[in-house]
Amino acid sequence: VMRAVRAAAPGVPIVRTRLAITGAIRLADRKAVDLESLKGKSAVILCAVGNPSSVRRSAEETGLRVLGMKPLKDHARISKST
């Protein structure tokens, strides 16, 4: 992919980014959860991003066992009824 981008737009800067989980909240009470306490725990992930597989990968890198995913449309509003 990088070769194709460079060939199509030579000299244009290419920026790579990476998603990193820096915090988590419990939906039930909106309280912050310490990431270290999640290592080895099971989770179902609810996310509203364009690339849900990157969220799953980051969660697994954090130490979570991902049992399932509920991806929503990109930027969808998340509420208690979601």
mmCIF file of N, CA and C in Angstrom, residues 11-82:
data_model
loop_
_atom_site.group_PDB
_atom_site.id
_atom_site.type_symbol
_atom_site.label_atom_id
_atom_site.label_comp_id
_atom_site.label_asym_id
_atom_site.label_seq_id
_atom_site.Cartn_x
_atom_site.Cartn_y
_atom_site.Cartn_z
ATOM 1 N N GLY A 11 6.568 12.626 -2.976
ATOM 2 C CA GLY A 11 6.930 13.831 -2.248
ATOM 3 C C GLY A 11 5.911 14.298 -1.219
ATOM 4 N N VAL A 12 4.739 13.689 -1.222
ATOM 5 C CA VAL A 12 3.715 14.075 -0.248
ATOM 6 C C VAL A 12 3.993 13.324 1.056
ATOM 7 N N PRO A 13 3.993 14.014 2.189
ATOM 8 C CA PRO A 13 4.257 13.336 3.460
ATOM 9 C C PRO A 13 3.202 12.267 3.759
ATOM 10 N N ILE A 14 3.650 11.171 4.308
ATOM 11 C CA ILE A 14 2.756 10.084 4.703
ATOM 12 C C ILE A 14 2.812 9.981 6.218
ATOM 13 N N VAL A 15 1.654 9.998 6.838
ATOM 14 C CA VAL A 15 1.566 9.926 8.293
ATOM 15 C C VAL A 15 0.904 8.613 8.672
ATOM 16 N N ARG A 16 1.550 7.879 9.570
ATOM 17 C CA ARG A 16 0.969 6.646 10.091
ATOM 18 C C ARG A 16 0.491 6.914 11.504
ATOM 19 N N THR A 17 -0.665 6.380 11.832
ATOM 20 C CA THR A 17 -1.191 6.539 13.182
ATOM 21 C C THR A 17 -1.508 5.162 13.761
ATOM 22 N N ARG A 18 -1.682 5.136 15.054
ATOM 23 C CA ARG A 18 -2.018 3.887 15.728
ATOM 24 C C ARG A 18 -2.944 4.199 16.887
ATOM 25 N N LEU A 19 -3.998 3.420 16.992
ATOM 26 C CA LEU A 19 -4.948 3.561 18.077
ATOM 27 C C LEU A 19 -4.379 2.934 19.337
ATOM 28 N N ALA A 20 -4.485 3.628 20.448
ATOM 29 C CA ALA A 20 -4.039 3.086 21.738
ATOM 30 C C ALA A 20 -5.114 3.372 22.775
ATOM 31 N N ILE A 21 -5.489 2.374 23.520
ATOM 32 C CA ILE A 21 -6.479 2.553 24.572
ATOM 33 C C ILE A 21 -5.774 3.166 25.781
ATOM 34 N N THR A 22 -6.267 4.313 26.216
ATOM 35 C CA THR A 22 -5.656 5.002 27.351
ATOM 36 C C THR A 22 -6.583 5.050 28.555
ATOM 37 N N GLY A 23 -7.820 4.617 28.385
ATOM 38 C CA GLY A 23 -8.765 4.621 29.489
ATOM 39 C C GLY A 23 -10.021 3.866 29.119
ATOM 40 N N ALA A 24 -10.800 3.541 30.128
ATOM 41 C CA ALA A 24 -12.056 2.834 29.908
ATOM 42 C C ALA A 24 -13.054 3.282 30.965
ATOM 43 N N ILE A 25 -14.343 3.202 30.618
ATOM 44 C CA ILE A 25 -15.395 3.494 31.589
ATOM 45 C C ILE A 25 -16.395 2.351 31.587
ATOM 46 N N ARG A 26 -17.018 2.159 32.736
ATOM 47 C CA ARG A 26 -18.113 1.194 32.858
ATOM 48 C C ARG A 26 -19.380 1.915 32.430
ATOM 49 N N LEU A 27 -20.110 1.372 31.464
ATOM 50 C CA LEU A 27 -21.319 2.050 30.984
ATOM 51 C C LEU A 27 -22.383 2.157 32.068
ATOM 52 N N ALA A 28 -22.450 1.177 32.965
ATOM 53 C CA ALA A 28 -23.503 1.159 33.980
ATOM 54 C C ALA A 28 -23.479 2.394 34.878
ATOM 55 N N ASP A 29 -22.271 2.835 35.267
ATOM 56 C CA ASP A 29 -22.194 3.967 36.192
ATOM 57 C C ASP A 29 -21.255 5.082 35.719
ATOM 58 N N ARG A 30 -20.701 4.930 34.531
ATOM 59 C CA ARG A 30 -19.796 5.912 33.932
ATOM 60 C C ARG A 30 -18.543 6.168 34.774
ATOM 61 N N LYS A 31 -18.138 5.192 35.563
ATOM 62 C CA LYS A 31 -16.936 5.310 36.388
ATOM 63 C C LYS A 31 -15.724 4.827 35.602
ATOM 64 N N ALA A 32 -14.592 5.489 35.831
ATOM 65 C CA ALA A 32 -13.341 5.091 35.181
ATOM 66 C C ALA A 32 -12.899 3.732 35.710
ATOM 67 N N VAL A 33 -12.304 2.946 34.834
ATOM 68 C CA VAL A 33 -11.793 1.625 35.187
ATOM 69 C C VAL A 33 -10.291 1.626 34.918
ATOM 70 N N ASP A 34 -9.513 1.165 35.889
ATOM 71 C CA ASP A 34 -8.067 1.077 35.725
ATOM 72 C C ASP A 34 -7.743 0.012 34.675
ATOM 73 N N LEU A 35 -6.966 0.378 33.667
ATOM 74 C CA LEU A 35 -6.651 -0.564 32.589
ATOM 75 C C LEU A 35 -5.938 -1.814 33.092
ATOM 76 N N GLU A 36 -5.070 -1.671 34.082
ATOM 77 C CA GLU A 36 -4.352 -2.836 34.624
ATOM 78 C C GLU A 36 -5.318 -3.862 35.187
ATOM 79 N N SER A 37 -6.436 -3.404 35.735
ATOM 80 C CA SER A 37 -7.403 -4.325 36.332
ATOM 81 C C SER A 37 -8.155 -5.128 35.280
ATOM 82 N N LEU A 38 -8.048 -4.740 34.015
ATOM 83 C CA LEU A 38 -8.765 -5.433 32.944
ATOM 84 C C LEU A 38 -7.984 -6.601 32.349
ATOM 85 N N LYS A 39 -6.694 -6.679 32.634
ATOM 86 C CA LYS A 39 -5.875 -7.749 32.047
ATOM 87 C C LYS A 39 -6.430 -9.118 32.417
ATOM 88 N N GLY A 40 -6.656 -9.938 31.391
ATOM 89 C CA GLY A 40 -7.168 -11.282 31.594
ATOM 90 C C GLY A 40 -8.679 -11.360 31.726
ATOM 91 N N LYS A 41 -9.360 -10.206 31.771
ATOM 92 C CA LYS A 41 -10.813 -10.182 31.905
ATOM 93 C C LYS A 41 -11.461 -10.349 30.534
ATOM 94 N N SER A 42 -12.688 -10.836 30.542
ATOM 95 C CA SER A 42 -13.465 -10.990 29.314
ATOM 96 C C SER A 42 -14.296 -9.734 29.085
ATOM 97 N N ALA A 43 -14.503 -9.405 27.809
ATOM 98 C CA ALA A 43 -15.275 -8.201 27.484
ATOM 99 C C ALA A 43 -15.999 -8.363 26.156
ATOM 100 N N VAL A 44 -17.099 -7.655 26.050
ATOM 101 C CA VAL A 44 -17.786 -7.452 24.777
ATOM 102 C C VAL A 44 -17.606 -5.969 24.478
ATOM 103 N N ILE A 45 -17.145 -5.653 23.291
ATOM 104 C CA ILE A 45 -16.801 -4.272 22.948
ATOM 105 C C ILE A 45 -17.897 -3.624 22.119
ATOM 106 N N LEU A 46 -18.288 -2.446 22.550
ATOM 107 C CA LEU A 46 -19.220 -1.595 21.835
ATOM 108 C C LEU A 46 -18.413 -0.417 21.320
ATOM 109 N N CYS A 47 -18.404 -0.202 20.012
ATOM 110 C CA CYS A 47 -17.628 0.908 19.476
ATOM 111 C C CYS A 47 -18.323 1.536 18.279
ATOM 112 N N ALA A 48 -17.997 2.803 18.050
ATOM 113 C CA ALA A 48 -18.585 3.559 16.944
ATOM 114 C C ALA A 48 -17.463 4.248 16.181
ATOM 115 N N VAL A 49 -16.602 3.429 15.602
ATOM 116 C CA VAL A 49 -15.460 3.938 14.835
ATOM 117 C C VAL A 49 -15.464 3.311 13.448
ATOM 118 N N GLY A 50 -14.733 3.916 12.543
ATOM 119 C CA GLY A 50 -14.688 3.438 11.165
ATOM 120 C C GLY A 50 -14.001 2.094 10.992
ATOM 121 N N ASN A 51 -13.098 1.740 11.905
ATOM 122 C CA ASN A 51 -12.352 0.491 11.790
ATOM 123 C C ASN A 51 -12.441 -0.285 13.108
ATOM 124 N N PRO A 52 -13.557 -0.976 13.354
ATOM 125 C CA PRO A 52 -13.733 -1.679 14.622
ATOM 126 C C PRO A 52 -12.679 -2.751 14.879
ATOM 127 N N SER A 53 -12.100 -3.323 13.834
ATOM 128 C CA SER A 53 -11.079 -4.360 14.051
ATOM 129 C C SER A 53 -9.849 -3.776 14.743
ATOM 130 N N SER A 54 -9.565 -2.480 14.535
ATOM 131 C CA SER A 54 -8.428 -1.866 15.218
ATOM 132 C C SER A 54 -8.719 -1.702 16.711
ATOM 133 N N VAL A 55 -9.985 -1.475 17.058
ATOM 134 C CA VAL A 55 -10.370 -1.377 18.467
ATOM 135 C C VAL A 55 -10.205 -2.738 19.126
ATOM 136 N N ARG A 56 -10.644 -3.779 18.443
ATOM 137 C CA ARG A 56 -10.504 -5.136 18.981
ATOM 138 C C ARG A 56 -9.028 -5.469 19.210
ATOM 139 N N ARG A 57 -8.209 -5.182 18.221
ATOM 140 C CA ARG A 57 -6.768 -5.466 18.324
ATOM 141 C C ARG A 57 -6.149 -4.717 19.503
ATOM 142 N N SER A 58 -6.497 -3.441 19.649
ATOM 143 C CA SER A 58 -5.967 -2.659 20.764
ATOM 144 C C SER A 58 -6.443 -3.206 22.108
ATOM 145 N N ALA A 59 -7.688 -3.617 22.183
ATOM 146 C CA ALA A 59 -8.212 -4.188 23.433
ATOM 147 C C ALA A 59 -7.466 -5.470 23.783
ATOM 148 N N GLU A 60 -7.219 -6.296 22.783
ATOM 149 C CA GLU A 60 -6.483 -7.533 23.028
ATOM 150 C C GLU A 60 -5.044 -7.239 23.449
ATOM 151 N N GLU A 61 -4.441 -6.215 22.863
ATOM 152 C CA GLU A 61 -3.087 -5.816 23.261
ATOM 153 C C GLU A 61 -3.054 -5.293 24.692
ATOM 154 N N THR A 62 -4.168 -4.748 25.164
ATOM 155 C CA THR A 62 -4.281 -4.277 26.542
ATOM 156 C C THR A 62 -4.386 -5.448 27.518
ATOM 157 N N GLY A 63 -4.741 -6.619 26.995
ATOM 158 C CA GLY A 63 -4.849 -7.801 27.842
ATOM 159 C C GLY A 63 -6.254 -8.323 28.004
ATOM 160 N N LEU A 64 -7.218 -7.697 27.348
ATOM 161 C CA LEU A 64 -8.596 -8.169 27.419
ATOM 162 C C LEU A 64 -8.821 -9.405 26.556
ATOM 163 N N ARG A 65 -9.696 -10.279 27.017
ATOM 164 C CA ARG A 65 -10.187 -11.398 26.196
ATOM 165 C C ARG A 65 -11.487 -10.913 25.567
ATOM 166 N N VAL A 66 -11.479 -10.666 24.281
ATOM 167 C CA VAL A 66 -12.657 -10.124 23.602
ATOM 168 C C VAL A 66 -13.579 -11.275 23.210
ATOM 169 N N LEU A 67 -14.759 -11.305 23.841
ATOM 170 C CA LEU A 67 -15.740 -12.358 23.566
ATOM 171 C C LEU A 67 -16.630 -11.998 22.387
ATOM 172 N N GLY A 68 -16.780 -10.718 22.130
ATOM 173 C CA GLY A 68 -17.637 -10.291 21.034
ATOM 174 C C GLY A 68 -17.513 -8.798 20.799
ATOM 175 N N MET A 69 -18.091 -8.380 19.689
ATOM 176 C CA MET A 69 -18.051 -6.974 19.288
ATOM 177 C C MET A 69 -19.460 -6.545 18.885
ATOM 178 N N LYS A 70 -19.789 -5.306 19.177
ATOM 179 C CA LYS A 70 -20.991 -4.687 18.642
ATOM 180 C C LYS A 70 -20.560 -3.378 17.989
ATOM 181 N N PRO A 71 -20.143 -3.466 16.726
ATOM 182 C CA PRO A 71 -19.738 -2.237 16.042
ATOM 183 C C PRO A 71 -20.974 -1.460 15.576
ATOM 184 N N LEU A 72 -20.945 -0.167 15.805
ATOM 185 C CA LEU A 72 -21.996 0.727 15.345
ATOM 186 C C LEU A 72 -21.455 1.541 14.175
ATOM 187 N N LYS A 73 -22.308 2.315 13.558
ATOM 188 C CA LYS A 73 -21.844 3.195 12.482
ATOM 189 C C LYS A 73 -20.814 4.167 13.032
ATOM 190 N N ASP A 74 -19.881 4.567 12.178
ATOM 191 C CA ASP A 74 -18.836 5.511 12.560
ATOM 192 C C ASP A 74 -19.456 6.764 13.178
ATOM 193 N N HIS A 75 -18.996 7.145 14.347
ATOM 194 C CA HIS A 75 -19.435 8.325 15.091
ATOM 195 C C HIS A 75 -20.873 8.232 15.600
ATOM 196 N N ALA A 76 -21.442 7.035 15.634
ATOM 197 C CA ALA A 76 -22.807 6.883 16.163
ATOM 198 C C ALA A 76 -22.809 7.262 17.636
ATOM 199 N N ARG A 77 -23.904 7.810 18.075
ATOM 200 C CA ARG A 77 -24.042 8.182 19.486
ATOM 201 C C ARG A 77 -24.312 6.926 20.306
ATOM 202 N N ILE A 78 -23.583 6.773 21.407
ATOM 203 C CA ILE A 78 -23.752 5.624 22.281
ATOM 204 C C ILE A 78 -24.520 6.073 23.517
ATOM 205 N N SER A 79 -25.585 5.337 23.825
ATOM 206 C CA SER A 79 -26.389 5.655 24.997
ATOM 207 C C SER A 79 -26.692 4.368 25.758
ATOM 208 N N LYS A 80 -27.357 4.474 26.887
ATOM 209 C CA LYS A 80 -27.699 3.284 27.675
ATOM 210 C C LYS A 80 -28.579 2.315 26.896
ATOM 211 N N SER A 81 -29.368 2.829 25.949
ATOM 212 C CA SER A 81 -30.254 1.951 25.179
ATOM 213 C C SER A 81 -29.552 1.304 23.980
ATOM 214 N N THR A 82 -28.311 1.683 23.718
ATOM 215 C CA THR A 82 -27.594 1.150 22.550
ATOM 216 C C THR A 82 -27.296 -0.312 22.719
#
